[in-house]
Amino acid sequence: EGGGYVQLRRLMIPIFQFAIISVLLTAATISDIRTREVSDIFSVGILLTAFLNFNIENLIGLVIPSLCLVIAVVCGGFGGADVKIIAALSVVIGLEGSVLLVLIALISMLLFHAFARVIRKLRKKSAAKSYPFVPFIFIGYVCTEILLF
């Protein structure tokens, strides 16, 4: 009956949204790794997917990228594209999701740095001073969606 269709539709929209965002984040990750530059088209595309499953309460999630922007201006470490992508994702996943995403992204980058540092030390090379952050945002997004779905 109609009820089953409605339930299926409610499930398919977030899956479709996740798929689109994953494609956009994959392309953004490749761009960030190769050039350390990420086009605004990726953050705009992610933001547009918010309208597939829009929730006005998710706008509160913009607090997190605002904090990232302040950190970027004061301390450095975040690029403009990183903040824009986090902001776009925040509109999709809300405050709780944004906090979790950024936390997972930072922890995954820290673990990657520790692992890279050990490997480089064994090879008698110095560790990299910075890393592209979009790949870690992508990891944070996927983990957040799995944990909160």
Backbone as JSON, one array per atom type, in Angstrom:
{
  "sequence": "EGGGYVQLRRLMIPIFQFAIISVLLTAATISDIRTREVSDIFSVGILLTAFLNFNIENLIGLVIPSLCLVIAVVCGGFGGADVKIIAALSVVIGLEGSVLLVLIALISMLLFHAFARVIRKLRKKSAAKSYPFVPFIFIGYVCTEILLF",
  "N": [[0.82, -1.19, 0.0], [0.21, 2.41, 0.13], [1.61, 3.29, 2.4], [3.96, 1.78, 2.67], [5.39, 2.63, 0.46], [5.83, 5.3, 1.11], [7.47, 5.03, 3.35], [9.68, 3.78, 2.14], [10.46, 5.81, 0.41], [11.2, 7.79, 2.24], [13.48, 6.6, 3.26], [15.08, 6.34, 1.0], [15.71, 8.95, 0.15], [17.67, 10.06, 2.04], [19.72, 8.2, 1.49], [20.25, 8.63, -1.21], [21.06, 11.29, -1.03], [23.37, 10.96, 0.55], [24.92, 9.49, -1.27], [25.31, 11.35, -3.37], [26.69, 13.4, -1.99], [28.95, 11.95, -1.25], [30.16, 11.42, -3.73], [30.77, 14.06, -4.48], [32.52, 14.75, -2.37], [34.54, 12.9, -2.81], [35.63, 13.78, -5.26], [36.43, 16.34, -4.4], [38.31, 15.62, -2.49], [40.29, 14.38, -4.08], [41.1, 16.61, -5.58], [42.05, 18.25, -3.48], [44.2, 16.73, -2.51], [45.85, 16.57, -4.76], [46.32, 19.3, -5.57], [46.03, 20.98, -3.42], [43.99, 22.77, -3.48], [40.54, 23.51, -3.59], [37.65, 23.65, -5.39], [34.88, 25.93, -5.14], [32.58, 24.81, -6.11], [32.14, 22.3, -5.1], [31.43, 22.62, -2.35], [29.14, 24.15, -2.74], [27.57, 22.33, -4.19], [27.23, 20.32, -2.23], [25.82, 21.8, -0.34], [23.45, 22.29, -1.78], [22.34, 19.75, -1.8], [21.21, 19.64, 0.67], [18.64, 20.52, 0.46], [17.21, 18.34, -0.36], [16.45, 16.99, 1.84], [15.64, 18.8, 3.84], [16.01, 20.43, 6.99], [15.15, 22.84, 9.16], [16.27, 23.14, 11.68], [18.82, 22.17, 11.4], [20.38, 24.27, 10.66], [21.51, 25.33, 12.89], [23.78, 23.91, 13.14], [25.71, 25.37, 11.85], [27.24, 26.69, 13.66], [29.55, 25.26, 14.27], [31.3, 25.27, 11.88], [31.68, 28.0, 11.95], [33.2, 28.36, 14.24], [35.45, 26.98, 13.36], [36.27, 28.71, 11.36], [37.03, 30.96, 12.85], [39.19, 29.83, 14.25], [40.83, 29.28, 12.04], [41.41, 31.88, 11.14], [42.66, 33.02, 13.37], [44.68, 31.16, 14.2], [45.49, 29.72, 11.98], [45.78, 26.82, 9.83], [43.32, 25.71, 8.99], [41.92, 25.68, 5.78], [40.18, 27.92, 3.51], [38.43, 26.46, 1.86], [38.07, 24.15, 3.35], [36.6, 25.08, 5.55], [34.3, 25.98, 4.2], [33.3, 23.58, 3.12], [32.8, 22.13, 5.47], [30.85, 23.82, 6.52], [28.78, 23.56, 4.6], [28.22, 20.83, 4.88], [27.35, 20.9, 7.49], [24.84, 22.09, 7.33], [23.49, 20.02, 6.23], [23.76, 17.9, 8.12], [23.4, 18.93, 10.69], [23.87, 20.25, 14.09], [24.78, 18.32, 16.08], [25.77, 16.33, 14.35], [27.74, 17.84, 13.03], [29.57, 18.46, 15.06], [30.46, 15.88, 15.7], [31.49, 15.08, 13.19], [33.65, 16.92, 12.76], [35.22, 16.31, 14.98], [35.86, 13.58, 14.49], [37.19, 13.91, 12.05], [39.43, 15.44, 12.84], [40.64, 13.69, 14.7], [41.18, 11.5, 13.02], [43.02, 12.69, 11.28], [45.06, 13.26, 13.09], [45.81, 10.66, 13.87], [46.67, 9.7, 11.38], [48.84, 11.45, 10.97], [50.51, 10.67, 13.1], [51.07, 8.0, 12.38], [52.29, 8.45, 9.86], [54.46, 9.89, 10.69], [55.95, 8.02, 12.16], [56.57, 6.19, 10.11], [58.05, 7.86, 8.39], [60.15, 8.48, 10.1], [61.37, 6.01, 10.38], [62.31, 5.79, 7.82], [64.09, 7.78, 7.85], [63.33, 10.42, 7.24], [61.88, 13.71, 7.35], [58.73, 14.52, 8.92], [55.7, 15.5, 7.26], [54.67, 18.93, 7.19], [52.09, 19.85, 6.91], [48.8, 18.73, 5.95], [46.42, 17.87, 3.38], [43.08, 18.63, 4.22], [40.5, 17.91, 3.46], [40.25, 15.1, 2.79], [40.09, 14.0, 5.36], [37.85, 15.25, 6.37], [35.98, 13.99, 4.77], [36.22, 11.33, 5.7], [35.31, 11.8, 8.31], [32.68, 12.6, 7.72], [31.52, 10.25, 6.56], [31.77, 8.42, 8.7], [30.23, 9.76, 10.62], [27.67, 9.74, 9.43], [27.21, 6.98, 9.44], [27.22, 6.46, 12.2], [25.08, 8.07, 13.11], [22.87, 7.39, 11.59]],
  "CA": [[0.0, 0.0, 0.0], [0.89, 3.7, 0.09], [2.48, 3.47, 3.56], [5.27, 1.19, 2.38], [6.05, 3.51, -0.5], [6.26, 6.5, 1.83], [8.63, 4.64, 4.16], [10.8, 3.56, 1.24], [10.88, 7.13, -0.07], [11.91, 8.45, 3.35], [14.78, 5.96, 3.38], [15.85, 6.54, -0.23], [16.22, 10.32, 0.03], [18.97, 10.2, 2.71], [20.72, 7.38, 0.81], [20.57, 9.38, -2.43], [21.82, 12.46, -0.57], [24.68, 10.44, 0.96], [25.65, 9.12, -2.48], [25.72, 12.59, -4.07], [27.73, 14.05, -1.18], [30.15, 11.11, -1.32], [30.79, 11.68, -5.03], [31.35, 15.41, -4.41], [33.67, 14.72, -1.46], [35.61, 12.14, -3.47], [36.25, 14.71, -6.21], [37.09, 17.39, -3.62], [39.48, 14.98, -1.87], [41.3, 14.24, -5.13], [41.58, 17.96, -5.86], [42.82, 18.73, -2.33], [45.45, 15.97, -2.44], [46.7, 16.92, -5.92], [46.67, 20.72, -5.75], [45.75, 21.73, -2.19], [42.94, 23.74, -3.77], [39.25, 22.86, -3.77], [36.69, 24.57, -5.99], [33.65, 26.19, -4.4], [31.48, 24.03, -6.68], [31.9, 21.14, -4.23], [30.66, 23.04, -1.18], [27.82, 24.56, -3.24], [26.85, 21.09, -4.5], [26.84, 19.7, -0.96], [24.76, 22.64, 0.23], [22.21, 22.08, -2.54], [21.73, 18.47, -1.4], [20.46, 19.85, 1.92], [17.23, 20.73, 0.12], [16.56, 17.04, -0.55], [16.0, 16.49, 3.14], [15.92, 20.01, 4.62], [15.5, 20.58, 8.34], [15.55, 24.18, 9.59], [17.09, 23.02, 12.9], [20.2, 21.88, 11.03], [21.14, 25.52, 10.5], [22.27, 25.53, 14.14], [25.07, 23.27, 12.9], [26.66, 26.34, 11.32], [28.09, 27.14, 14.77], [30.83, 24.54, 14.21], [32.22, 25.88, 10.9], [32.0, 29.37, 12.39], [34.34, 28.2, 15.15], [36.59, 26.6, 12.52], [36.7, 29.93, 10.68], [37.75, 31.76, 13.85], [40.47, 29.16, 14.46], [41.62, 29.48, 10.83], [41.86, 33.26, 11.08], [43.55, 33.3, 14.5], [45.81, 30.24, 14.32], [45.84, 29.04, 10.74], [45.55, 25.38, 9.9], [42.17, 25.37, 8.16], [41.81, 26.5, 4.57], [38.83, 28.41, 3.24], [37.61, 25.38, 1.31], [37.74, 23.25, 4.47], [35.52, 25.71, 6.31], [33.09, 25.99, 3.36], [32.76, 22.22, 3.03], [32.23, 21.82, 6.78], [29.61, 24.6, 6.64], [27.76, 22.93, 3.76], [27.84, 19.56, 5.53], [26.63, 21.22, 8.73], [23.44, 22.33, 6.98], [22.92, 18.7, 5.95], [23.75, 16.97, 9.27], [23.05, 19.6, 11.93], [24.88, 20.55, 15.11], [25.36, 17.09, 16.62], [26.57, 15.73, 13.29], [28.91, 18.68, 12.76], [30.55, 18.25, 16.15], [31.02, 14.54, 15.51], [32.27, 15.08, 11.95], [34.92, 17.63, 12.97], [35.99, 15.52, 15.95], [36.39, 12.39, 13.8], [38.16, 14.38, 11.05], [40.66, 15.83, 13.53], [41.27, 12.48, 15.26], [41.75, 10.7, 11.92], [44.22, 13.38, 10.81], [46.08, 13.07, 14.11], [46.28, 9.27, 13.74], [47.44, 9.64, 10.14], [50.11, 12.13, 11.19], [51.34, 9.82, 13.97], [51.51, 6.88, 11.56], [53.22, 8.98, 8.86], [55.68, 10.31, 11.38], [56.71, 6.8, 12.46], [57.09, 5.68, 8.84], [59.1, 8.77, 7.91], [61.3, 8.36, 11.0], [62.04, 4.77, 9.99], [62.97, 6.06, 6.53], [64.98, 8.9, 8.12], [62.82, 11.63, 6.57], [61.07, 14.52, 8.28], [57.29, 14.42, 8.71], [55.1, 16.63, 6.55], [54.23, 20.0, 8.08], [50.65, 20.0, 6.79], [48.12, 17.74, 5.11], [45.11, 18.3, 2.9], [42.12, 18.27, 5.27], [39.25, 17.39, 2.91], [40.11, 13.65, 2.96], [39.7, 13.7, 6.74], [36.45, 15.67, 6.46], [35.23, 12.9, 4.13], [36.19, 10.23, 6.68], [34.42, 12.24, 9.38], [31.3, 12.58, 7.22], [31.06, 8.86, 6.42], [31.62, 7.85, 10.06], [29.1, 10.44, 11.26], [26.43, 9.21, 8.86], [27.04, 5.61, 9.92], [26.89, 6.5, 13.62], [23.82, 8.76, 13.39], [21.79, 6.99, 10.69]],
  "C": [[0.87, 1.25, 0.0], [1.87, 3.9, 1.23], [3.87, 2.93, 3.34], [6.08, 2.05, 1.43], [6.61, 4.75, 0.2], [7.49, 6.18, 2.68], [9.86, 4.43, 3.29], [11.36, 4.89, 0.74], [11.66, 7.87, 1.01], [13.3, 7.87, 3.55], [15.67, 6.28, 2.18], [16.43, 7.95, -0.34], [17.55, 10.49, 0.77], [20.07, 9.36, 2.04], [21.18, 8.07, -0.47], [21.43, 10.59, -2.09], [23.24, 12.05, -0.19], [25.53, 10.11, -0.27], [26.16, 10.36, -3.22], [26.86, 13.27, -3.3], [29.03, 13.26, -1.25], [30.89, 11.31, -2.63], [31.47, 13.05, -5.01], [32.58, 15.44, -3.5], [34.84, 13.92, -2.03], [36.36, 13.06, -4.44], [37.02, 15.82, -5.48], [38.37, 16.85, -2.96], [40.61, 14.85, -2.89], [41.93, 15.6, -5.44], [42.48, 18.47, -4.74], [44.17, 18.02, -2.24], [46.4, 16.41, -3.56], [47.19, 18.36, -5.91], [46.59, 21.55, -4.48], [44.78, 22.87, -2.43], [41.66, 22.97, -4.07], [38.26, 23.92, -4.27], [35.46, 24.73, -5.1], [32.48, 25.35, -4.91], [31.15, 22.83, -5.79], [31.07, 21.52, -3.01], [29.26, 23.5, -1.59], [26.97, 23.32, -3.55], [26.37, 20.39, -3.24], [25.7, 20.49, -0.33], [23.43, 22.41, -0.48], [21.54, 20.75, -2.17], [20.93, 18.61, -0.11], [18.97, 20.01, 1.64], [16.49, 19.44, -0.18], [15.88, 16.58, 0.73], [16.14, 17.62, 4.17], [15.23, 19.99, 5.99], [16.04, 21.91, 8.86], [16.46, 24.14, 10.83], [18.55, 22.73, 12.58], [21.04, 23.14, 10.85], [21.93, 25.87, 11.76], [23.66, 24.92, 14.0], [26.12, 24.21, 12.36], [27.56, 26.94, 12.4], [29.48, 26.52, 14.63], [31.75, 25.11, 13.13], [32.57, 27.32, 11.24], [33.19, 29.34, 13.34], [35.61, 27.83, 14.37], [37.15, 27.83, 11.81], [37.49, 30.82, 11.63], [39.13, 31.15, 14.1], [41.39, 29.39, 13.26], [42.2, 30.88, 10.77], [42.91, 33.52, 12.16], [44.82, 32.46, 14.45], [46.31, 29.69, 12.99], [45.49, 27.57, 10.85], [44.35, 24.89, 9.11], [42.22, 26.26, 6.92], [40.37, 26.95, 4.39], [37.91, 27.33, 2.72], [37.19, 24.41, 2.4], [36.54, 23.79, 5.24], [34.22, 25.7, 5.51], [32.47, 24.61, 3.26], [32.14, 21.81, 4.36], [30.91, 22.57, 6.97], [28.49, 23.96, 5.83], [27.29, 21.62, 4.38], [27.04, 19.81, 6.8], [25.16, 21.49, 8.47], [22.74, 21.0, 6.71], [22.76, 17.88, 7.23], [23.49, 17.63, 10.62], [24.19, 19.73, 12.92], [25.57, 19.29, 15.64], [26.26, 16.41, 15.59], [27.83, 16.51, 13.0], [29.99, 18.51, 13.81], [31.25, 16.91, 15.96], [31.92, 14.49, 14.29], [33.64, 15.73, 12.18], [35.81, 16.86, 13.95], [36.63, 14.3, 15.27], [37.44, 12.81, 12.77], [39.49, 14.74, 11.72], [41.4, 14.63, 14.11], [41.89, 11.64, 14.15], [43.01, 11.36, 11.36], [45.38, 13.2, 11.81], [46.68, 11.66, 14.04], [47.12, 9.1, 12.48], [48.81, 10.28, 10.32], [51.04, 11.28, 12.05], [51.91, 8.64, 13.18], [52.56, 7.34, 10.53], [54.55, 9.36, 9.49], [56.57, 9.11, 11.71], [57.35, 6.25, 11.18], [58.23, 6.55, 8.34], [60.35, 8.69, 8.79], [62.1, 7.1, 10.66], [62.82, 4.94, 8.68], [63.94, 7.24, 6.63], [64.62, 10.14, 7.3], [62.01, 12.41, 7.59], [59.58, 14.39, 7.91], [56.78, 15.67, 7.99], [54.59, 17.66, 7.56], [52.72, 20.21, 8.03], [50.1, 18.94, 5.85], [46.86, 18.37, 4.53], [44.06, 17.8, 3.89], [40.82, 17.66, 4.73], [39.16, 15.86, 3.01], [39.64, 13.26, 4.38], [38.27, 14.16, 7.03], [35.56, 14.57, 5.88], [35.12, 11.71, 5.08], [35.22, 10.58, 7.81], [32.96, 12.2, 8.96], [30.76, 11.15, 7.15], [30.83, 8.24, 7.8], [30.42, 8.46, 10.77], [27.78, 9.89, 10.74], [26.17, 7.78, 9.34], [26.59, 5.63, 11.38], [25.52, 7.1, 13.91], [22.65, 8.29, 12.55], [20.75, 6.19, 11.39]]
}
